[in-house]
Amino acid sequence: MTGRSIPGQSTARRGVKQDRFTRVDESRKVAYEVLRAVSAEDAYANLVLPKLLRAKRLNGRDAAFATELAYGVLRGRGTYDALLATLVDRPLADLDAGVVDVLRMGLHQLLAMRVPDHAAVATSVALARNVLGGGPSGLVNAVLRKASGRDLDAWVAEVAPTDSDADLAVRYSHPEWVLRSLREALRAHGHDPAELADLLRADNTPAHVALTALPGLSTPGDLVGRDAHLEIGTGRWAPTAAHVVHGDPGKLAAVRTGRARVQDEGSQLVALVLAAADVEGRDERWLDLCAGPGGKAALLAATAAGRGATLTAVEVAAHRAELVRQALSAVPGLADVRVGDGREVGADEPGEYDRVLVDAPCTGLGALRRRPEARWRRTPADLGSLAPLQRELLASALDAVRPGGVVAYATCSPVLSETRLVVDDAVKAAAKRGVVVERLDTPAVLDRVVPGMPAAAAGPAVQLWPHTHGTDAMHVALLRRVG
């Protein structure tokens, strides 16, 4: 994890002499509020943090510090809790949750950021006093002073269990069930399970910000450039992509007007692969069956518009449907956004669509670089609870597509029970309904979009990986309904 300059460093240094009166800077307060919202309100950090940064008017180094502190704690929570279990003389569950968050923040500053030990301890004590009262500050002071005697590697070497999975769970801060699921996914999708450590490391590396230039509205070349505040480079894979080297992409006019969007290259490739697949016959009506929040829908809508086709975007939640409308606002009048249940579209409009995307709700275990809290929020039970929904959505898509049309089933999870097994079951269930489905060679279609992309084939499907491709672990399988 990379460090940052220290907001309010002179104040923190004064805190060594006058610890009782150390002022708490807004960057640390924002990080704390993000952590509390994630824990207490089941909020998403990527939604809470930007609002807080705007409300507190933080930018530049202060915003970067708050971002690294909040996301670093969310990524490293498993490791930090293992350390705290040896440093605190009682179970962590017996402590106030806010105290635990302050301790995690202190450990992250001590062990993973370029914050001097005295500043990390003093500001954490001050934060505890400011948000929790005077009582917990003594505990925070004592624990963090003990922690400051060693570096992260030394602490991990002491507290990591000898069992291989338990060791990996502490060392790379993933729940054991998650790392076992990821190991199984590597094996099932044709990779060496020994890559697991590289994958876990990639999950703990902050993702670079990628942009998509919506076809017909902008090009990657329009986005690439640099000035004193912003540098945009070329994308790695997707022909629509650009890469934010540094700076706030919101300063780009193309992003502000909706002609370009922040979107991972893996997500871009899902939409582009569906658009590149061969359909038999007409190619006029496209469908995004679960479209919120609208990133893939925007790319599909812009691509469809360039071919004279239209996109229908369905989203079950009204507030997310509004996000889809906003995402499509720059695409000129060729998209229809509906609030509805994607599971009902196949029955209501059988055989009406030429291309259908099912970007299914999933555990999100392929996007832990961007949503690190998902590893702590999800449980093994979620795999079972989401399975019926995933199968019902894919069944609806196979009913909604016409014979000769193509369906793309996609998830931001590589886990076998959310990818291959869903497709296997849906194809069998469709046959029982008299709907014949063939699996297309998705890697061959990807090769038309990105010639020579390595290690992406997973049988007839495509599986991307953070440690191999630098994208989220997107899975996509193309299916054609046979007449």
Short mmCIF file of C-alpha atoms in Angstrom, two decimals, residues 1-4 6 28 65 68-69 72-73 80 83-84 87 102-125 139-155:
data_model
loop_
_atom_site.label_atom_id
_atom_site.label_comp_id
_atom_site.label_asym_id
_atom_site.label_seq_id
_atom_site.Cartn_x
_atom_site.Cartn_y
_atom_site.Cartn_z
CA MET A 1 0.00 0.00 0.00
CA THR A 2 1.35 3.39 -0.90
CA GLY A 3 1.64 6.21 1.59
CA ARG A 4 0.57 9.81 1.31
CA ILE A 6 0.31 13.77 6.08
CA ARG A 28 -9.08 11.30 9.40
CA PHE A 65 -5.12 10.61 2.38
CA GLU A 68 -6.19 5.57 1.29
CA LEU A 69 -6.94 5.48 5.01
CA GLY A 72 -6.70 0.64 3.33
CA VAL A 73 -8.50 -0.28 6.54
CA TYR A 80 -5.30 -5.76 11.51
CA LEU A 83 -2.86 -8.14 15.23
CA LEU A 84 -5.34 -6.50 17.57
CA LEU A 87 -2.49 -6.51 21.43
CA VAL A 102 -9.99 3.86 15.38
CA LEU A 103 -7.49 1.11 16.25
CA ARG A 104 -7.60 -0.25 12.71
CA MET A 105 -6.99 3.24 11.37
CA GLY A 106 -4.03 3.67 13.70
CA LEU A 107 -2.53 0.35 12.65
CA HIS A 108 -2.90 1.18 8.97
CA GLN A 109 -1.08 4.48 9.44
CA LEU A 110 1.66 2.83 11.52
CA LEU A 111 2.21 -0.20 9.30
CA ALA A 112 1.18 0.68 5.76
CA MET A 113 1.44 4.45 5.27
CA ARG A 114 4.27 6.95 5.48
CA VAL A 115 2.98 8.44 8.72
CA PRO A 116 5.54 8.82 11.52
CA ASP A 117 4.77 6.63 14.52
CA HIS A 118 4.28 9.55 16.89
CA ALA A 119 1.81 11.23 14.51
CA ALA A 120 -0.14 8.02 13.94
CA VAL A 121 -0.50 7.41 17.67
CA ALA A 122 -1.23 11.01 18.69
CA THR A 123 -3.84 11.64 16.01
CA SER A 124 -5.56 8.32 16.71
CA VAL A 125 -5.78 9.13 20.40
CA LEU A 139 -6.68 2.06 25.38
CA VAL A 140 -5.99 3.43 21.90
CA ASN A 141 -2.76 5.02 23.12
CA ALA A 142 -1.52 1.86 24.84
CA VAL A 143 -2.37 -0.52 21.98
CA LEU A 144 -0.87 1.61 19.23
CA ARG A 145 2.32 2.27 21.18
CA LYS A 146 2.80 -1.49 21.52
CA ALA A 147 2.12 -1.93 17.80
CA SER A 148 4.64 0.72 16.79
CA GLY A 149 7.61 -1.42 17.79
CA ARG A 150 7.57 -3.61 14.63
CA ASP A 151 6.83 -3.38 10.94
CA LEU A 152 3.92 -5.13 9.21
CA ASP A 153 5.92 -8.14 8.02
CA ALA A 154 7.22 -8.82 11.52
CA TRP A 155 3.74 -8.63 13.00
#
